[in-house]
CSV table of C-alpha atoms and ligand atoms in Angstrom, one decimal:
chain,number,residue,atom,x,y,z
A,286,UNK,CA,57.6,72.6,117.4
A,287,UNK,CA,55.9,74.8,119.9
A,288,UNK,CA,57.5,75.5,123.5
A,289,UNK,CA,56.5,77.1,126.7
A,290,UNK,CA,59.3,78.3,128.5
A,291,UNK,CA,57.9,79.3,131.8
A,292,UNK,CA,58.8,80.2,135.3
A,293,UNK,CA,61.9,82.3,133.8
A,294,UNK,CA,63.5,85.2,134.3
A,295,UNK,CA,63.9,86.7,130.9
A,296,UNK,CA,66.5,89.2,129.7
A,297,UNK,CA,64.7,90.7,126.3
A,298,UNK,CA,67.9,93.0,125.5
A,299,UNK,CA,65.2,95.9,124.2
A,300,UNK,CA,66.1,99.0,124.9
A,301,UNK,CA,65.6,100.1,128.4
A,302,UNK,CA,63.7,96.9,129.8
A,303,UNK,CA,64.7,95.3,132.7
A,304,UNK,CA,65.2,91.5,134.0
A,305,UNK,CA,61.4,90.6,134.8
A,306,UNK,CA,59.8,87.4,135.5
A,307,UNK,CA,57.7,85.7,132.8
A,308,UNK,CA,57.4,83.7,129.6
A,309,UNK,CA,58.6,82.9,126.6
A,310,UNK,CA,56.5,81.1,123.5
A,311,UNK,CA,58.2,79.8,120.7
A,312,UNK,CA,55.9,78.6,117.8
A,313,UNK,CA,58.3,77.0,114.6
A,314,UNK,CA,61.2,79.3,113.9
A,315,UNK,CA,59.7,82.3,115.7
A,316,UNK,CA,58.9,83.7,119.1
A,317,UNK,CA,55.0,84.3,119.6
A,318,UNK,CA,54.7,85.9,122.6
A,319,UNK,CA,57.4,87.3,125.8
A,320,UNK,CA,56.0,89.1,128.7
A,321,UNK,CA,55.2,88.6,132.6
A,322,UNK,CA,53.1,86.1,134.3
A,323,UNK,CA,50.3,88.2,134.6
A,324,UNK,CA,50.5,88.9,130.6
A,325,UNK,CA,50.9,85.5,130.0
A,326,UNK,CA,47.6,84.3,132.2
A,327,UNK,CA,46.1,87.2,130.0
A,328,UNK,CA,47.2,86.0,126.9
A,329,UNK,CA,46.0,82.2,127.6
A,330,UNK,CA,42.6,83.2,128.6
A,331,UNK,CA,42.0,85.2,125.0
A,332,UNK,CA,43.8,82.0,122.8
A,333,UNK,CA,44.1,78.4,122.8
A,334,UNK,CA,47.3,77.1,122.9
A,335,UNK,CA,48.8,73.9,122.5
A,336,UNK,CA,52.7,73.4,123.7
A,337,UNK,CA,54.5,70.3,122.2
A,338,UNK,CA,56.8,71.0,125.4
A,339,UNK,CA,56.4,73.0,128.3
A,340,UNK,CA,59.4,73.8,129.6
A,341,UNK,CA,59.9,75.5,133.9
A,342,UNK,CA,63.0,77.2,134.1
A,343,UNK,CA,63.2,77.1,137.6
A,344,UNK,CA,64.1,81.2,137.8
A,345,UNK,CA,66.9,80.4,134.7
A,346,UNK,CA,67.6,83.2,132.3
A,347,UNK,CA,66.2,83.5,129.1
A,348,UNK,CA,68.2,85.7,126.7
A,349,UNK,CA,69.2,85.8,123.0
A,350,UNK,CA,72.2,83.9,121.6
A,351,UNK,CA,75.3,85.7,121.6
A,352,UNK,CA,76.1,86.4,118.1
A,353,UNK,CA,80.0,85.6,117.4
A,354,UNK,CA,80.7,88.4,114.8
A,355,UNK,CA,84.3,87.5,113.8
A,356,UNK,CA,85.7,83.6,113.3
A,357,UNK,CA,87.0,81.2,111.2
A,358,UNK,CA,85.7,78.0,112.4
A,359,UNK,CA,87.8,75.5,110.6
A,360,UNK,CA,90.9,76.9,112.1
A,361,UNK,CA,90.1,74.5,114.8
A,362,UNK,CA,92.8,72.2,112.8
A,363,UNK,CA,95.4,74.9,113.9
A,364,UNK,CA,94.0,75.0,118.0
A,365,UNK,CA,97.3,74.2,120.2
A,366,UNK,CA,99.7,74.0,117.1
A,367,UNK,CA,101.3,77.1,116.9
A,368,UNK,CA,101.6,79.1,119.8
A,369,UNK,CA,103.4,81.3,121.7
A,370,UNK,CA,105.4,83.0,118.1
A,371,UNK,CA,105.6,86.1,116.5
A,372,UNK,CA,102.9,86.9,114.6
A,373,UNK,CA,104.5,87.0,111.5
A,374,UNK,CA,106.0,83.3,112.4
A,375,UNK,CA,103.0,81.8,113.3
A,376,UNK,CA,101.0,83.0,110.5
A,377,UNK,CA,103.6,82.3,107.3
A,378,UNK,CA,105.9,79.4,108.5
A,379,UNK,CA,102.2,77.7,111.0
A,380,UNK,CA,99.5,78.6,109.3
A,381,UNK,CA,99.7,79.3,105.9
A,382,UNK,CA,101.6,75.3,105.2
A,383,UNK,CA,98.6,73.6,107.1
A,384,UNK,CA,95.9,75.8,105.1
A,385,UNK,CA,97.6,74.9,101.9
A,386,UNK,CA,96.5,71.5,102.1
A,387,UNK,CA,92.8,71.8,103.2
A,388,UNK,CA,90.1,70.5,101.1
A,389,UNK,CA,86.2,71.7,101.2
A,390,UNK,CA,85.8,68.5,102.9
A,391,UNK,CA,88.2,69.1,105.6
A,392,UNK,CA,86.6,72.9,106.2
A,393,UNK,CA,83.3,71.1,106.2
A,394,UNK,CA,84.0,69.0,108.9
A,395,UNK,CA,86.1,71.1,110.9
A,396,UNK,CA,83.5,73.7,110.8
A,397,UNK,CA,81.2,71.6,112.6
A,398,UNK,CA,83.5,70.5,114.8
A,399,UNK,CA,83.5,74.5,115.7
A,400,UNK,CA,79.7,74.6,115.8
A,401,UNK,CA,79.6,72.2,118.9
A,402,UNK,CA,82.0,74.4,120.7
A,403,UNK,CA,80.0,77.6,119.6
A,404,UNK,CA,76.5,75.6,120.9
A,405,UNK,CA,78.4,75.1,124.4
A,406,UNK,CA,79.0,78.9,124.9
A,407,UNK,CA,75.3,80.1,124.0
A,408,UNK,CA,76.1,81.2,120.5
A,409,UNK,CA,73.4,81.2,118.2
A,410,UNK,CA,75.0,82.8,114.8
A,411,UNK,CA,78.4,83.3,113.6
A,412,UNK,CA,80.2,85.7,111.2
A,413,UNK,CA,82.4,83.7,109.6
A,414,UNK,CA,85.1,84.2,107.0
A,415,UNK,CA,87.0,80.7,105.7
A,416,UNK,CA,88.6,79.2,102.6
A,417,UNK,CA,85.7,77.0,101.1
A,418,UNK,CA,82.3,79.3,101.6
A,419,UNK,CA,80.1,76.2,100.3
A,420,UNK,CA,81.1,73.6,102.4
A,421,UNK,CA,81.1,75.9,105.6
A,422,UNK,CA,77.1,76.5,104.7
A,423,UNK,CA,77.1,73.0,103.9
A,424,UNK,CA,78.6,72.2,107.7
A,425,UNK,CA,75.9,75.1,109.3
A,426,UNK,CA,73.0,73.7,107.5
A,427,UNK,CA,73.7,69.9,108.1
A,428,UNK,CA,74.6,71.5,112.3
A,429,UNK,CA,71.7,73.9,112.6
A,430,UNK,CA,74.0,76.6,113.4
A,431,UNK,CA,73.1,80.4,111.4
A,432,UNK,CA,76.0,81.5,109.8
A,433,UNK,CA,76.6,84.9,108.0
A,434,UNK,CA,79.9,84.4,105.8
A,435,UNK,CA,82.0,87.0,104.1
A,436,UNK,CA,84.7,86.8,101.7
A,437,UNK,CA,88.7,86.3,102.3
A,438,UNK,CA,89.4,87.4,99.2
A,439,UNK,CA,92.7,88.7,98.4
A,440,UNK,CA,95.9,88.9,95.9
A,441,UNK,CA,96.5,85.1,97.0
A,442,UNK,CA,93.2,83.3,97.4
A,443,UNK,CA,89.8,83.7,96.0
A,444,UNK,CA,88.3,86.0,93.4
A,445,UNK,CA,85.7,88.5,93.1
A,446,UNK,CA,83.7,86.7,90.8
A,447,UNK,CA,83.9,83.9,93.7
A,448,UNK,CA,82.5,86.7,96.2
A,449,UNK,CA,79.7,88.0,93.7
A,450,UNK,CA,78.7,84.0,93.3
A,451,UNK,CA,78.7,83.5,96.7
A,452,UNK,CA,76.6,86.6,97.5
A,453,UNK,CA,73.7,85.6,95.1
A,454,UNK,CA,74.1,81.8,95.7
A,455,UNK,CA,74.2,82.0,99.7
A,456,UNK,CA,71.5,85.0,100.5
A,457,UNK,CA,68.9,82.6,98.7
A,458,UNK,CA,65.7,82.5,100.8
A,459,UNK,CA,65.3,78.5,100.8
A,460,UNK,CA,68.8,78.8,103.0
A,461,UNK,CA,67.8,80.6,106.0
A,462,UNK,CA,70.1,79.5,108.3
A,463,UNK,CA,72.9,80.8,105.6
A,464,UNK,CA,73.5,84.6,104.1
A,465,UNK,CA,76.4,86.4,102.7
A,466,UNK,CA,78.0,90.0,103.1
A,467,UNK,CA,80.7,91.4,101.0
A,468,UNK,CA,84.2,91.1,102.3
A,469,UNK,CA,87.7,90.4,102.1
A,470,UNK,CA,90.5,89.5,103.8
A,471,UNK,CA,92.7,93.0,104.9
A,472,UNK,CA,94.4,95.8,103.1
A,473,UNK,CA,97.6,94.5,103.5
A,474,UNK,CA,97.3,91.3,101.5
A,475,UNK,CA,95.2,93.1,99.0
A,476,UNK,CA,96.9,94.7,96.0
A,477,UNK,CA,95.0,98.1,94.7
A,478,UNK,CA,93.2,95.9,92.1
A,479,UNK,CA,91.6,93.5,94.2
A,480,UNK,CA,90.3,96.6,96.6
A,481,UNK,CA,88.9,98.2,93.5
A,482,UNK,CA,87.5,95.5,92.5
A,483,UNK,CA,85.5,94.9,95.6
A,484,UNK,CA,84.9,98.6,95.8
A,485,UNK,CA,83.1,97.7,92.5
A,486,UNK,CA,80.7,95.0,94.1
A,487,UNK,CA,79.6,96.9,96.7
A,488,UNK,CA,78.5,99.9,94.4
A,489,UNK,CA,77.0,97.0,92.1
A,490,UNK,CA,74.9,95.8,95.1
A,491,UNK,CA,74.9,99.0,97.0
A,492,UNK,CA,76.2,96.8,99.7
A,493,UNK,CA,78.2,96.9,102.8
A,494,UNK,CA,81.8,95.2,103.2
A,495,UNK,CA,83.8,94.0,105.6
A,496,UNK,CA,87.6,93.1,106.0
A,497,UNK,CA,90.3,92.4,109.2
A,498,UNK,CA,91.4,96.3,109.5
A,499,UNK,CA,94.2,98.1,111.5
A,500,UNK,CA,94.5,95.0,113.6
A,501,UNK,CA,98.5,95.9,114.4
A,502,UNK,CA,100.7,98.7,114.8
A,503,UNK,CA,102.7,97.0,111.8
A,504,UNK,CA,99.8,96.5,109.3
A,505,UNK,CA,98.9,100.3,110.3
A,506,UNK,CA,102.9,101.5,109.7
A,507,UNK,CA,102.8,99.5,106.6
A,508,UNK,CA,99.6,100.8,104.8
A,509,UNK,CA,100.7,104.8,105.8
A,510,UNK,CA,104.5,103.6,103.7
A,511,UNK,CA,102.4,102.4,100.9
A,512,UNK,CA,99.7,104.9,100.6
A,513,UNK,CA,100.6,107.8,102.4
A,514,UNK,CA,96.9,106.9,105.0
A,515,UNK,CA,95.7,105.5,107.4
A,516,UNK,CA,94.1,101.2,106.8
A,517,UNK,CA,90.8,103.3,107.4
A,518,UNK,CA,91.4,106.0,105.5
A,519,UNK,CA,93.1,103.8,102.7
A,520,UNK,CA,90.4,101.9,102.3
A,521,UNK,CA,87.2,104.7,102.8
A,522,UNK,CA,89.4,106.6,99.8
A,523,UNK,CA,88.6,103.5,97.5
A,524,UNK,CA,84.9,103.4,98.2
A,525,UNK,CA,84.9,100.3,99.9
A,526,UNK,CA,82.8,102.0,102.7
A,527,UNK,CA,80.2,104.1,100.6
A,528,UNK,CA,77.3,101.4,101.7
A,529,UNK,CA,78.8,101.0,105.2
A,530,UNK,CA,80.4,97.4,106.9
A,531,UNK,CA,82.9,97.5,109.4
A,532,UNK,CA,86.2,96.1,110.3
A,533,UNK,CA,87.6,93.3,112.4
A,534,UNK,CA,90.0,94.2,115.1
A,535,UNK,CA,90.3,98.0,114.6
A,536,UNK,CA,92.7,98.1,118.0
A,537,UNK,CA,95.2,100.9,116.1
A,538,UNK,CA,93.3,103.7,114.7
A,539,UNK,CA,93.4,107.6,114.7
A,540,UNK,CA,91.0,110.4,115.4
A,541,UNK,CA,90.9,110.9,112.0
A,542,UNK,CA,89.9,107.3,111.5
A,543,UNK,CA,87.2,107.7,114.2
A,544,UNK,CA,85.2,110.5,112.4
A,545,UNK,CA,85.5,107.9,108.9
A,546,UNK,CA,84.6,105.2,111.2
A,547,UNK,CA,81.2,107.4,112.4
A,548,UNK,CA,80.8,109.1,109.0
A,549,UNK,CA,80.4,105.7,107.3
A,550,UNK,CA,77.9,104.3,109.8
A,551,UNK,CA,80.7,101.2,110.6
A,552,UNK,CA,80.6,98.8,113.1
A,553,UNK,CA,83.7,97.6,115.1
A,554,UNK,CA,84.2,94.2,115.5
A,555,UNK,CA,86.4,93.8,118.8
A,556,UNK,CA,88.7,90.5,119.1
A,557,UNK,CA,90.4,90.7,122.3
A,558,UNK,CA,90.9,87.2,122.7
A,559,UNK,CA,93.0,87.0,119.6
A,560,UNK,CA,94.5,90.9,120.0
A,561,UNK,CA,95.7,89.6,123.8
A,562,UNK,CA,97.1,86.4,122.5
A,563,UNK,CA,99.4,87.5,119.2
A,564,UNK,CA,100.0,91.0,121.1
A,565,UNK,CA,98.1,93.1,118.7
A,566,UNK,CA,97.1,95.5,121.4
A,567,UNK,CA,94.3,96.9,122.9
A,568,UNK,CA,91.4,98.4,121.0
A,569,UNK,CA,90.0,101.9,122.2
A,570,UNK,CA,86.2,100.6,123.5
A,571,UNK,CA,85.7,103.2,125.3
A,572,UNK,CA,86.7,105.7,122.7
A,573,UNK,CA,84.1,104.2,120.0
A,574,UNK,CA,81.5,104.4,122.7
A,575,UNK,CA,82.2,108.1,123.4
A,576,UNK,CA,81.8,108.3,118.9
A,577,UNK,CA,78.3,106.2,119.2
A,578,UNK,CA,80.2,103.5,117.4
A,579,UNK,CA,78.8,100.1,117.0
A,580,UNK,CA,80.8,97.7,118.9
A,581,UNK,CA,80.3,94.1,118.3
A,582,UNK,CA,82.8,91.0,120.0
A,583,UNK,CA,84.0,88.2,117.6
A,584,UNK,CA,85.9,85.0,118.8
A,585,UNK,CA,88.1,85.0,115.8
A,586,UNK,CA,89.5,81.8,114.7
A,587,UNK,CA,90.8,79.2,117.2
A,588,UNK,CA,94.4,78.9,115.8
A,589,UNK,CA,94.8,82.5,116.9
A,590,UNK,CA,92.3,82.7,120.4
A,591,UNK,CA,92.3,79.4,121.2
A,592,UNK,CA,88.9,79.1,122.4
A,593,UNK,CA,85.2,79.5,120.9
A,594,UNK,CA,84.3,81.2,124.2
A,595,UNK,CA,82.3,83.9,124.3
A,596,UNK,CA,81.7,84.5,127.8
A,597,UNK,CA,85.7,84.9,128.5
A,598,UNK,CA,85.8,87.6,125.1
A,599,UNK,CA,82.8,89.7,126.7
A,600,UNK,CA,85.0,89.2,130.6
A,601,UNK,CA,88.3,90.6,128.3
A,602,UNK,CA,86.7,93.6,126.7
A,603,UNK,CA,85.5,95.0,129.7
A,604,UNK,CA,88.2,94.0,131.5
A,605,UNK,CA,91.1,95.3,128.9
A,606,UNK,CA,89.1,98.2,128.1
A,607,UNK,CA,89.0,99.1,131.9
A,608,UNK,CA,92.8,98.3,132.0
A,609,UNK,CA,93.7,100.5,129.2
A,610,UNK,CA,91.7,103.3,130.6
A,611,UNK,CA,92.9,102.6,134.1
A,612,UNK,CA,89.6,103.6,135.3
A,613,UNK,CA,86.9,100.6,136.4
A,614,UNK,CA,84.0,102.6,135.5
A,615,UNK,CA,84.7,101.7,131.7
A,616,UNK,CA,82.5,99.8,129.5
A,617,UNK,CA,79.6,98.6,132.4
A,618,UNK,CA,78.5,95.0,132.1
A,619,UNK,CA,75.0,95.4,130.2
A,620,UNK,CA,77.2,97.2,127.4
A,621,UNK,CA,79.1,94.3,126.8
A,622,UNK,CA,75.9,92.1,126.5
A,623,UNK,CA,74.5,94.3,124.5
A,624,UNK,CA,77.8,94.1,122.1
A,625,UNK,CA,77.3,90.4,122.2
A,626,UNK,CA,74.0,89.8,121.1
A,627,UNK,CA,71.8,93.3,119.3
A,628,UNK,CA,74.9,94.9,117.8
A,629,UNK,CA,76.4,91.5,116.9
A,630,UNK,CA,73.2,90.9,115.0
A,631,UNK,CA,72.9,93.9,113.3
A,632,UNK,CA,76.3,94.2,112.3
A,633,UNK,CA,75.8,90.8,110.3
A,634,UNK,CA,72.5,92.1,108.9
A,635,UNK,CA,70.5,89.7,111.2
A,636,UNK,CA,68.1,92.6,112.0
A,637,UNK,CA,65.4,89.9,113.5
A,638,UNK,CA,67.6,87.9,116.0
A,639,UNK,CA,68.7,90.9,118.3
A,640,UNK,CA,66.6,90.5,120.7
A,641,UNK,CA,63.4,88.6,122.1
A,642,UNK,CA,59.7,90.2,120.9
A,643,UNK,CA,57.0,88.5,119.3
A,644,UNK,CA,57.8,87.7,115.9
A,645,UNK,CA,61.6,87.5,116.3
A,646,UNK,CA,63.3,84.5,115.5
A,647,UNK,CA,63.8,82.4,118.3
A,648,UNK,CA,67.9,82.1,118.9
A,649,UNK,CA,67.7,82.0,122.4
A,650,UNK,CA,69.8,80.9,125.1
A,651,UNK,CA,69.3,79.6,128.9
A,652,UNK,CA,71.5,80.3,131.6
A,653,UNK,CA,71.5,78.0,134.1
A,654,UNK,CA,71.0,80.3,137.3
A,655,UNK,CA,71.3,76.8,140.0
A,656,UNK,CA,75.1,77.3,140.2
A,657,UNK,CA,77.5,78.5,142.3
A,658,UNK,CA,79.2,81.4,140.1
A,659,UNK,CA,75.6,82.8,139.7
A,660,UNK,CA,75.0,83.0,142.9
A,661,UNK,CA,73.8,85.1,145.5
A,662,UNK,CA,71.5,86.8,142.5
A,663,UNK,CA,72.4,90.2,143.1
A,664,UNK,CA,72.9,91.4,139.3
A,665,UNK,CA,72.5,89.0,136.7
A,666,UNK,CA,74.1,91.6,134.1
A,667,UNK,CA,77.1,91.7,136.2
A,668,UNK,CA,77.1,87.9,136.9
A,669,UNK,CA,77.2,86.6,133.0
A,670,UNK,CA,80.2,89.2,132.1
A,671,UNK,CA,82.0,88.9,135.3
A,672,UNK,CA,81.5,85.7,136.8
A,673,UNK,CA,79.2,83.5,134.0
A,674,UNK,CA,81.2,80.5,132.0
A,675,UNK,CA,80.5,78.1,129.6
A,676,UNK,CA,79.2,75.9,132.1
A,677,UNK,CA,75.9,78.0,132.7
A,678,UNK,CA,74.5,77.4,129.2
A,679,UNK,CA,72.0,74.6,129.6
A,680,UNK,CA,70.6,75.6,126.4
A,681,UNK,CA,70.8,77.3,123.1
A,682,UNK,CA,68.2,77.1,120.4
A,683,UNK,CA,68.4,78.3,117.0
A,684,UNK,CA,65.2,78.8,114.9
A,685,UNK,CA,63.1,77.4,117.4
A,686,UNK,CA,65.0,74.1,117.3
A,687,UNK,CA,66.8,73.2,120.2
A,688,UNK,CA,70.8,72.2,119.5
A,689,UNK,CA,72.1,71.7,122.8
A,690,UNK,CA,70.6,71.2,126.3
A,691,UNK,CA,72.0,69.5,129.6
A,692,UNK,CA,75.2,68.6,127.4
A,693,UNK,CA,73.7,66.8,124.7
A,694,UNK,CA,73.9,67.9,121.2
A,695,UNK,CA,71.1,68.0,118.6
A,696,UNK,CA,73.2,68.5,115.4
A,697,UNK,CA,72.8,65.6,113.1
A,698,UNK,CA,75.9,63.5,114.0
A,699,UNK,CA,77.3,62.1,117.2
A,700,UNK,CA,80.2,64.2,118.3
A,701,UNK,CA,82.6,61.3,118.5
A,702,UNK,CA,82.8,61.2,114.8
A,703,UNK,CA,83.3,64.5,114.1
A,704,UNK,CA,86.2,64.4,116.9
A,705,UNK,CA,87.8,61.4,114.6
A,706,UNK,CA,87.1,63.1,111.3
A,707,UNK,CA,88.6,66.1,113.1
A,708,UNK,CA,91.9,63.9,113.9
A,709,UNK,CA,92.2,62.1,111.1
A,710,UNK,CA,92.0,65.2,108.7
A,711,UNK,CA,95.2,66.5,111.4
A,712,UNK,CA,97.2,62.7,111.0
A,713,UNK,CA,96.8,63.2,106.6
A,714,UNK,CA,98.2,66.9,106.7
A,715,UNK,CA,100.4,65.8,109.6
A,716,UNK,CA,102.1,63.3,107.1
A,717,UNK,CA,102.2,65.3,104.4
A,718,UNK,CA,104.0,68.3,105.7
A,719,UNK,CA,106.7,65.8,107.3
B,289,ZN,ZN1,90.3,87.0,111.7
């Protein structure tokens, strides 16, 4: 399909351009041309072009997709059962008895259940990390939703011969809307074997890996007993880090961890959602800013948030980040965006959907402008992070195909039945935990 979106204002997220009034072309899966009205008059009286829709934006935003970089969508089973405990409660007596019991199906249709929530709030790729990697692609492809998976491999689930499969079966080009990065699930559920073992795979592929890391004080206290270091330290001492990744959470971390962190070229994937929710703490933002530290924002999974929502994760970075710094000067509004879309995309390796330019894929969003919280337009920046909700996504599109728009879905199914599928997958593991 080709589109025209015109009469926009468009947000390119290159570094060091501002909000400017204009167009964007979308021709197939890619954008073929961004710029202003008068570059855009220019550019139509050099080429012919034919539009299958032509679509005025009214003075709405065009931006890229916010790219969730942490989640695991098919805990949307878990959303509203198991709150308000102690983390080591709700994740042993909660969550682990309900996960025993899912099939691929199950994850496969509880994924997309996610994917509708994720179209709603604008994003436009996903880092996940679930239980059944081939149905979750399944469940992206069938949607329309990118997805970049990693591993949970540990001393209780999964293999590393499941991880190396999965990384040469899932970063096949035929799949585009599915790839795979090295990962597993934390330090603290892995024995020293399984960390070698991935420590292995990413010298094999001379590949970055990713894993949950220092994500609470106890997990922290816990790895120093065991090893004598720091989760970071632990884990850089192993090799896991020699081709770079990064680590979801990060909230309790040293100095020392800080020059690994910067030394190993990792990126930070921030969860305050999750961190606020099962009292992890506060990660340091504003310190990995001062190191020129990556910072990306991840949902993470809805059993522990509860919502898909990135617009309230980029409000609670800056906000908790200001908080713990007790100064309001901390972590300004276009940083945030930037964590939510270009460092989001790099840190899952999707180099060509950080930002809009000819030639990028086109995972776009449009923020619907024409509503109260957005207005008077004094700082559009400003109004997304501080003020902008769920309800100012009129679109998202993913590989030039459009997915959601004015409330209705474009993903293959009619939402009602994944609701039931959703339900009746709850009522069977219901019945048989009783
Ligand atoms: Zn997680």
């Amino acid at each position: 399909m080709q589109y025209r979106f015109k009469n926009a204002r468009i947000l390119t997220m290159e570094e060091g351009r501002q909000i400017f009034k204009g167009e964007v072309w979308v021709s197939d899966d890619k954008i073929s041309f961004v710029g202003t009205d008068s570059e855009a008059e220019q550019r139509l009286s050099e080429i012919s072009c034919s539009w299958d829709r032509e679509i005025d934006c009214a003075g709405d935003l065009i931006m890229p997709g916010f790219k969730d970089a942490h989640t695991h969508s098919a805990m949307t089973l878990m959303r509203s059962r198991a709150d308000d405990l102690p983390l080591d409660e709700w994740l042993n007596k909660q969550i682990f008895p309900v996960e025993a019991h899912m099939t691929g199906e199950d994850c496969y249709h509880l994924t997309r259940l996610a994917v509708l929530e994720y179209l709603t709030s604008g994003i436009t790729a996903i880092f996940e990390m679930y239980l059944t990697p081939e149905t979750i692609a399944a469940a992206c492809r069938d949607t329309g939703m990118r997805c970049v998976q990693t591993g949970c491999y540990n001393s209780f689930m999964q293999s590393a011969e499941l991880v190396e499969d999965m990384y040469n079966k899932l970063n096949s080009p035929e799949d585009p809307l599915n790839t795979y990065i090295l990962g597993f699930h934390a330090e603290y559920t892995s024995s020293p074997e399984v960390i070698d073992k991935m420590a292995a795979l990413a010298h094999k592929y001379q590949a970055p890996v990713y894993t949950h890391l220092a994500e609470t004080a106890a997990e922290t206290k816990g790895c120093v007993e065991r090893y004598g270091m720091s989760p970071v330290k632990y884990l850089s001492s192993r090799g896991i880090f020699d081709y770079g990744g990064g680590g979801y959470h990060m909230v309790h971390v040293s100095e020392d961890d800080m020059e690994i962190i910067k030394e190993k070229g990792l990126y930070v994937v921030t969860n305050p959602g999750s961190n606020s929710k099962l009292a992890s703490g506060i990660a340091p933002i504003s310190d990995y800013m001062k190191h020129d530290i990556p910072v990306a924002i991840g949902t993470d999974g809805p059993a522990s948030n509860n919502a898909l929502d990135m617009f309230r994760e980029m409000f609670l970075v800056t906000a908790l980040g200001k908080l713990r710094e007790e100064d309001a000067s901390a972590i300004d509004a276009m940083e945030v965006l930037k964590m939510a879309t270009v460092n989001g995309a790099r840190s899952m390796g999707l180099e060509d959907c950080d930002c809009l330019a000819e030639g990028k894929q086109a995972d776009m969003i449009r923020i619907d402008l024409h509503q109260p919280n957005m207005q008077p337009i004094n700082n559009i920046a400003k109004n997304i992070v501080y003020s902008g909700s769920k309800q100012n996504v009129k679109m998202t599109m993913i590989r030039g195909v459009i997915r959601y728009e004015d409330g209705v879905f474009n993903i293959g199914d009619d939402p009602e039945n994944i609701y039931r599928q959703a339900e009746l997958i709850k009522e069977r593991i219901d019945k048989t935990l009783v």
